[in-house]
PDB file of C-alpha atoms in Angstrom:
ATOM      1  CA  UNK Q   1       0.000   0.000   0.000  1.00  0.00           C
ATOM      2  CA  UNK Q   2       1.630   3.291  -1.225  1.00  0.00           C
ATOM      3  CA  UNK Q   3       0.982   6.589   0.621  1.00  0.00           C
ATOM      4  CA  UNK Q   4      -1.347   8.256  -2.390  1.00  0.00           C
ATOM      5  CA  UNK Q   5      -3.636   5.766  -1.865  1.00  0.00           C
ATOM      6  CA  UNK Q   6      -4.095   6.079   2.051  1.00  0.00           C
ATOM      7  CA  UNK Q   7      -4.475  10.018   1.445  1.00  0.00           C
ATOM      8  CA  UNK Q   8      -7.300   9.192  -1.157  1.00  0.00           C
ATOM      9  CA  UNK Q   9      -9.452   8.112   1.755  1.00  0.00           C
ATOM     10  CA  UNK Q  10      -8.714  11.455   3.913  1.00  0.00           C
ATOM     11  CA  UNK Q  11     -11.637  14.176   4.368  1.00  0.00           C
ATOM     12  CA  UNK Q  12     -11.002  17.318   2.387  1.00  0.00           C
ATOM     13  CA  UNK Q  13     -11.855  20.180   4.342  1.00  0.00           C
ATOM     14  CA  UNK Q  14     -13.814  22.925   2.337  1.00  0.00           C
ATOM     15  CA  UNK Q  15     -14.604  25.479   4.878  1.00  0.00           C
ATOM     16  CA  UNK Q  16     -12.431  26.253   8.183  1.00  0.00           C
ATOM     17  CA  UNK Q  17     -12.210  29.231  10.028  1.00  0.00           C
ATOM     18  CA  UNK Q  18      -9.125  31.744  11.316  1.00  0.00           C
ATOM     19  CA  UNK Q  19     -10.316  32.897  14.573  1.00  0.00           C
ATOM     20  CA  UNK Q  20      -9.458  36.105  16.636  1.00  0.00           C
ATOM     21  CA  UNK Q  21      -9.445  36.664  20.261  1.00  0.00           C
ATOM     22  CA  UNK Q  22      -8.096  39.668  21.984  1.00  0.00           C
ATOM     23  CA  UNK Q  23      -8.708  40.145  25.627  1.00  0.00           C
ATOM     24  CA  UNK Q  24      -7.342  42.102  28.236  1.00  0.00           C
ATOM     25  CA  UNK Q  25      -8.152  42.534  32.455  1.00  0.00           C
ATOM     26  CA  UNK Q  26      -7.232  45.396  34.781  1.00  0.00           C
ATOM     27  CA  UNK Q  27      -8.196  45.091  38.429  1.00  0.00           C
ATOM     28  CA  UNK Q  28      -6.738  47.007  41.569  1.00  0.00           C
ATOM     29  CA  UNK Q  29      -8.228  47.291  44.919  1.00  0.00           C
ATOM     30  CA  UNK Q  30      -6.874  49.570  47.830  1.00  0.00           C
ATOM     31  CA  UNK Q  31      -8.265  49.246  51.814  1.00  0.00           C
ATOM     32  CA  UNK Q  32      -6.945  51.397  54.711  1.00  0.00           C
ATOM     33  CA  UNK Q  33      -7.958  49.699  58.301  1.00  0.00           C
ATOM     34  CA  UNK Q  34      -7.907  50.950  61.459  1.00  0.00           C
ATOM     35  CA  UNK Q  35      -6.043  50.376  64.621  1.00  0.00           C
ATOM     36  CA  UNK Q  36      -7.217  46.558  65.875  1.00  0.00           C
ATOM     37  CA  UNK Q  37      -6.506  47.813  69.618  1.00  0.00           C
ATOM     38  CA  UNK Q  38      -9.916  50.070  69.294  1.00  0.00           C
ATOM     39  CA  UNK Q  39     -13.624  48.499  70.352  1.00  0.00           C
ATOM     40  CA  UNK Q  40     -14.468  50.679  67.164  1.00  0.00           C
ATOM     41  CA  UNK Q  41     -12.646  49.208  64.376  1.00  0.00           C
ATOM     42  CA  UNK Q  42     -13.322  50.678  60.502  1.00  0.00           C
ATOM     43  CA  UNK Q  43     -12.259  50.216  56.850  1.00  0.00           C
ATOM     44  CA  UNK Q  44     -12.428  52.035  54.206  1.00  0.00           C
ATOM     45  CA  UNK Q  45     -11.401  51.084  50.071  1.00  0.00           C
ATOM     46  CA  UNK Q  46     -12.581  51.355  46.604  1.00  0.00           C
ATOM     47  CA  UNK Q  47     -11.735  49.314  43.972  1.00  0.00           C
ATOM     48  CA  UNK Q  48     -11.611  49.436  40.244  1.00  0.00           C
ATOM     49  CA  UNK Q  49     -12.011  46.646  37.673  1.00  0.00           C
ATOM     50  CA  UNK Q  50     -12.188  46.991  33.465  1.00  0.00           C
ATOM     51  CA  UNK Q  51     -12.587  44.022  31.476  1.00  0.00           C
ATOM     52  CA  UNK Q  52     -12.902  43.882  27.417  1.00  0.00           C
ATOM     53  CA  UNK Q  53     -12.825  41.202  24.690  1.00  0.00           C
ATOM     54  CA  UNK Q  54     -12.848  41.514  21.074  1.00  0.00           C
ATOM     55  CA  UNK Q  55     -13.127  38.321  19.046  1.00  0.00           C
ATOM     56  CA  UNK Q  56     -14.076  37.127  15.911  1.00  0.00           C
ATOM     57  CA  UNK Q  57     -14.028  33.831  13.091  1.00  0.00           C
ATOM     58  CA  UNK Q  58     -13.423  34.512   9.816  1.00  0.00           C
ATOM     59  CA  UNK Q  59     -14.379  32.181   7.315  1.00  0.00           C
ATOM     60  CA  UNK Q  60     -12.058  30.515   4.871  1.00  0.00           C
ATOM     61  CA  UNK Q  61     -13.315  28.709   1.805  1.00  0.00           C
ATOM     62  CA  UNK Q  62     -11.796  25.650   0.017  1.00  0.00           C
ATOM     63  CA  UNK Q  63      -8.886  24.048   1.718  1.00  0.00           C
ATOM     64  CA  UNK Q  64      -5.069  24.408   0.676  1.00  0.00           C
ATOM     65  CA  UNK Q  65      -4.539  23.448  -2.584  1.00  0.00           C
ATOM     66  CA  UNK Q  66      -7.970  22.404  -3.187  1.00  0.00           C
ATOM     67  CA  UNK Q  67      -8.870  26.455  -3.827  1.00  0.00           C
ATOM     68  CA  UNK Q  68      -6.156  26.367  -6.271  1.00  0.00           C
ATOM     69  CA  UNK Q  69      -7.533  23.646  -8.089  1.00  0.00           C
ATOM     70  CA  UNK Q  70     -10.944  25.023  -8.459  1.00  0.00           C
ATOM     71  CA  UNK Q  71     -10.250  28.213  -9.482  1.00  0.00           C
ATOM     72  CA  UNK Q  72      -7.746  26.648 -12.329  1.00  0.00           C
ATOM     73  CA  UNK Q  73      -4.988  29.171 -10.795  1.00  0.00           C
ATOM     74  CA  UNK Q  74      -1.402  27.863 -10.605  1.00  0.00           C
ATOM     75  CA  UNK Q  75      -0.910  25.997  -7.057  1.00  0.00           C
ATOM     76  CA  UNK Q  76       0.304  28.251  -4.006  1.00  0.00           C
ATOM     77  CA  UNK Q  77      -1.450  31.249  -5.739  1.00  0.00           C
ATOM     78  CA  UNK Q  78      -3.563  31.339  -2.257  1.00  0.00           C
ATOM     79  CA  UNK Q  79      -0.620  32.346   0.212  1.00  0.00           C
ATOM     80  CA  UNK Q  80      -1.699  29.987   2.673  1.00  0.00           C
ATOM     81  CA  UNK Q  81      -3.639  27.855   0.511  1.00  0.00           C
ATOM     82  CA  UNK Q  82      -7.182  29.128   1.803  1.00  0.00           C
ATOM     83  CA  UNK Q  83      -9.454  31.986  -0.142  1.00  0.00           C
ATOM     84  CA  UNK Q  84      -9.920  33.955   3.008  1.00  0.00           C
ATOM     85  CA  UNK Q  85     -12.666  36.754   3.172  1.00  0.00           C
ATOM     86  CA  UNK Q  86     -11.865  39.656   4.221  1.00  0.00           C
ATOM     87  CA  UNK Q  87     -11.451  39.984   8.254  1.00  0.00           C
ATOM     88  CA  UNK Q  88     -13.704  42.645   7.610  1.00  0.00           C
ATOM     89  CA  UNK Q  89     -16.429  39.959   6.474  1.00  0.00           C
ATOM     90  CA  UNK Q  90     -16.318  37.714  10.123  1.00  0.00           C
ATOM     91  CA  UNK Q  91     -18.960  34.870  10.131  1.00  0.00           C
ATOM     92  CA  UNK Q  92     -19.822  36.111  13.945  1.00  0.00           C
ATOM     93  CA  UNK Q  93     -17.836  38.823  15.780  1.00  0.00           C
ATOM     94  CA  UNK Q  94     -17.931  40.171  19.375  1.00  0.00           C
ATOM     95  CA  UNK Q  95     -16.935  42.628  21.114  1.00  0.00           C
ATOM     96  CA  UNK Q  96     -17.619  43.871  25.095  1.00  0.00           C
ATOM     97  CA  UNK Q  97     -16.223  45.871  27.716  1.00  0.00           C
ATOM     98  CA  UNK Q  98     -17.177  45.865  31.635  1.00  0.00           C
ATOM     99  CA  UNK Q  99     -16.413  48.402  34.139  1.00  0.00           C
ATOM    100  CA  UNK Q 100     -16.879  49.094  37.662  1.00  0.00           C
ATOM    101  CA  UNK Q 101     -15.817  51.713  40.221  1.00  0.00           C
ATOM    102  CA  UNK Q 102     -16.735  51.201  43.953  1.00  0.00           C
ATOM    103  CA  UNK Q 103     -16.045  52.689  47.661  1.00  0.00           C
ATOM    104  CA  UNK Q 104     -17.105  50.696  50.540  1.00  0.00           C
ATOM    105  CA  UNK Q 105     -16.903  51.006  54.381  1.00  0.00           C
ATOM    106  CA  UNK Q 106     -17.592  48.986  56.922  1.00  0.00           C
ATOM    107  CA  UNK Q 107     -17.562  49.430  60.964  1.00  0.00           C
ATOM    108  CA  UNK Q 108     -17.203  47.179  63.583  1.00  0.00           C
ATOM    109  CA  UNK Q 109     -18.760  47.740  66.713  1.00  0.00           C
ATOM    110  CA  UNK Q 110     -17.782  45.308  70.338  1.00  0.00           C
ATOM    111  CA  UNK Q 111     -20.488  46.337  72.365  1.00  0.00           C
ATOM    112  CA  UNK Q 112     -19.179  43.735  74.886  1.00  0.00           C
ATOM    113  CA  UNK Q 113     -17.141  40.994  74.945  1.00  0.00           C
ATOM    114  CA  UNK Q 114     -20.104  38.599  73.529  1.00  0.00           C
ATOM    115  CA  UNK Q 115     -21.946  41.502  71.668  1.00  0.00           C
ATOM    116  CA  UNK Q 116     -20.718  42.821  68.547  1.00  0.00           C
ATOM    117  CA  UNK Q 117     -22.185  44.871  65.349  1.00  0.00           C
ATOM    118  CA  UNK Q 118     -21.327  45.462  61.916  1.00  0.00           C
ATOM    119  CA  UNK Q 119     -22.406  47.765  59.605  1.00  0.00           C
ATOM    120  CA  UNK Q 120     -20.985  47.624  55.793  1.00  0.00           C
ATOM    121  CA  UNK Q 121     -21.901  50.396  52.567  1.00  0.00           C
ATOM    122  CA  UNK Q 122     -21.118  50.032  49.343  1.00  0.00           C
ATOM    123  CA  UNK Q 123     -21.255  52.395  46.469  1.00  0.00           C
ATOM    124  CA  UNK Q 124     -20.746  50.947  42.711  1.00  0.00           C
ATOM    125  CA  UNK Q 125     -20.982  52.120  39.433  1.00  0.00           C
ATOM    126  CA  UNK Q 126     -20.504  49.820  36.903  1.00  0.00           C
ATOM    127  CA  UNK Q 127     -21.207  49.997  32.769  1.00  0.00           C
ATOM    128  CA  UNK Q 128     -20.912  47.454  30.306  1.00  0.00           C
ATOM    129  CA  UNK Q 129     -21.161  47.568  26.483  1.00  0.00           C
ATOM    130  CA  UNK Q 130     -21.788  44.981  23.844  1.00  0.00           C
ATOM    131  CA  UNK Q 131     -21.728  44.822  19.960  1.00  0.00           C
ATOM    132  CA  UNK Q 132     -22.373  41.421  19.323  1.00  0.00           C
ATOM    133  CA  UNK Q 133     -22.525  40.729  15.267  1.00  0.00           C
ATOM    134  CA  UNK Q 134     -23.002  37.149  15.583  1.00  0.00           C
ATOM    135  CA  UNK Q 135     -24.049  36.370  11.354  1.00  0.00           C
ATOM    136  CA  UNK Q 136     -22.686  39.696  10.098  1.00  0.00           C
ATOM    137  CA  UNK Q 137     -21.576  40.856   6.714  1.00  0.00           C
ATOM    138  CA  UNK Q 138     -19.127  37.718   6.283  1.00  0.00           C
ATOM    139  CA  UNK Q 139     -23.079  36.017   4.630  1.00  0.00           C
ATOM    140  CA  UNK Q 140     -23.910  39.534   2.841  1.00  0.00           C
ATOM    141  CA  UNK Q 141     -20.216  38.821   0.670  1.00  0.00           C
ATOM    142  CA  UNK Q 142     -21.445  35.417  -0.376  1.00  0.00           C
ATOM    143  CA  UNK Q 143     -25.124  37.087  -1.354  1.00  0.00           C
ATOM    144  CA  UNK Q 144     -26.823  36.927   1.839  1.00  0.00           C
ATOM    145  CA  UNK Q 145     -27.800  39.939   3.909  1.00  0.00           C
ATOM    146  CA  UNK Q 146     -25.906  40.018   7.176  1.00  0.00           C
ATOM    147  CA  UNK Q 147     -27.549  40.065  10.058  1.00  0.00           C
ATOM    148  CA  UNK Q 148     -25.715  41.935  12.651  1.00  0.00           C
ATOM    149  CA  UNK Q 149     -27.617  41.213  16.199  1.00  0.00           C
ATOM    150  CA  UNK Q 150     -27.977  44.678  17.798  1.00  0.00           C
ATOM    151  CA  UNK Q 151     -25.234  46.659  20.566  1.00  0.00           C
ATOM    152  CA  UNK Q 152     -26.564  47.369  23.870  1.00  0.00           C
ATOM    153  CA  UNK Q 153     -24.954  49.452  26.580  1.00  0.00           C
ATOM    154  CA  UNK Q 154     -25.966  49.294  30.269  1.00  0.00           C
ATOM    155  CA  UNK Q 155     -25.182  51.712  33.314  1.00  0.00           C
ATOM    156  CA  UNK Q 156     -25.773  50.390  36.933  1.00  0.00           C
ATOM    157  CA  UNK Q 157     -25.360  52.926  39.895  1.00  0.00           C
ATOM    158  CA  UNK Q 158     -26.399  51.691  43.251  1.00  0.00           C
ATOM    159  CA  UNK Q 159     -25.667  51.221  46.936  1.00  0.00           C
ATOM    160  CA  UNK Q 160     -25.887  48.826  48.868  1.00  0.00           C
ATOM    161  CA  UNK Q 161     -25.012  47.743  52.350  1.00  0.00           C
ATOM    162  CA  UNK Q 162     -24.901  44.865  55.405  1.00  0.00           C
ATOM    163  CA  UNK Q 163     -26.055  44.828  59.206  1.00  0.00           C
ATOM    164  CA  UNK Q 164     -24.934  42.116  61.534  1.00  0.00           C
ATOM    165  CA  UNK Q 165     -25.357  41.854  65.315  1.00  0.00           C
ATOM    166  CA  UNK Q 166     -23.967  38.567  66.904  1.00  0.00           C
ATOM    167  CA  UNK Q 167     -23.764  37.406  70.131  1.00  0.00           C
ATOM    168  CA  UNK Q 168     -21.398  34.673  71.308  1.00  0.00           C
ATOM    169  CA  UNK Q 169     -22.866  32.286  73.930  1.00  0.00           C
ATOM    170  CA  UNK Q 170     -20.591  29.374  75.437  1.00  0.00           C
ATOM    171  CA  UNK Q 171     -22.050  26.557  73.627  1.00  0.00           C
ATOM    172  CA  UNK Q 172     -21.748  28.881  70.052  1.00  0.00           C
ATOM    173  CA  UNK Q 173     -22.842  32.439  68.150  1.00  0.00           C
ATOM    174  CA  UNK Q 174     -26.178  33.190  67.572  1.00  0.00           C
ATOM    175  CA  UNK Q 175     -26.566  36.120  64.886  1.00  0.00           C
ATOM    176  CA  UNK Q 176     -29.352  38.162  62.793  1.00  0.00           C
ATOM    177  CA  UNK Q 177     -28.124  39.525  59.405  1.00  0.00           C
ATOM    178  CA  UNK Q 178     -29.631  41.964  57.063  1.00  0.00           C
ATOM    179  CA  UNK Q 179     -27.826  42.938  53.180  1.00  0.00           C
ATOM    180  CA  UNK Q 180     -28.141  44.094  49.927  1.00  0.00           C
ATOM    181  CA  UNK Q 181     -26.140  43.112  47.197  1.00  0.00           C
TER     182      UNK Q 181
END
């Protein structure tokens, strides 16, 4: 058995894709305590985080060599042996970004050795923004009209907080909580 004829039995891919995927993550956090000698202790922060991804497939028709063939060009016309649309063309593209800004506090109050509370705030902003073109004009180049699913952008402001009071017994805690988040 020669080599030709084992590739003769090999699938012949006429469609693949060259995907893209860029993503990047930036996320910092700063806190400033106070003094754990105190019945009163505190802490203050804020925090940032931004988050983004852009990604996309583009298609590529007829395999190496094989889009040579069919075209009746000379072989390695195609530099890397695939007709490849135009990155401009993806068969589904997305791209989103996330980000958030936030202060918080919290105190800590020992009432007595058994009783303490804790109350907590948070502020946070946070936006996000899609443009999600899942069948976009990558179908309107072979004839079919694209159709690019729609961006949406999103702004969330709100506070929100926590309220604990616990008591320690000698057998265990017992404690009532209260958040929203």
């Amino acid at each position: 058995l020669d080599g030709s004829a084992e590739m003769a039995n090999l699938p012949i891919p006429l469609l693949g894709f060259t995907p893209r995927w860029d993503s990047s993550a930036l996320s910092q956090e700063f806190r400033l305590n106070s003094d754990t000698e105190s019945p009163l202790q505190w802490m203050i922060g804020g925090d940032f985080y931004k988050e983004g991804v852009d990604n996309s497939r583009t298609p590529n028709l007829l395999a190496p060599g094989i889009a040579d063939a069919f075209l009746g060009v000379p072989a390695g016309t195609f530099p890397n042996g695939w007709i490849t649309l135009s990155p401009q063309y993806p068969s589904n593209a997305a791209d989103w970004e996330s980000k958030s800004y936030s202060l918080f506090g919290e105190l800590i109050y020992e009432a007595t050795d058994d009783l303490t509370m804790t109350l907590g705030l948070r502020h946070t902003e946070e936006e996000w923004t899609i443009k999600d073109m899942r069948f976009g004009p990558a179908f309107a180049a072979a004839g079919i009209p694209g159709v690019p699913a729609p961006g949406k952008q999103e702004d969330t402001d709100e506070l929100t907080y926590r309220f604990v009071v616990d008591y320690r017994f000698d057998w265990g805690k017992v404690y009532a909580s209260r958040a929203k988040g």
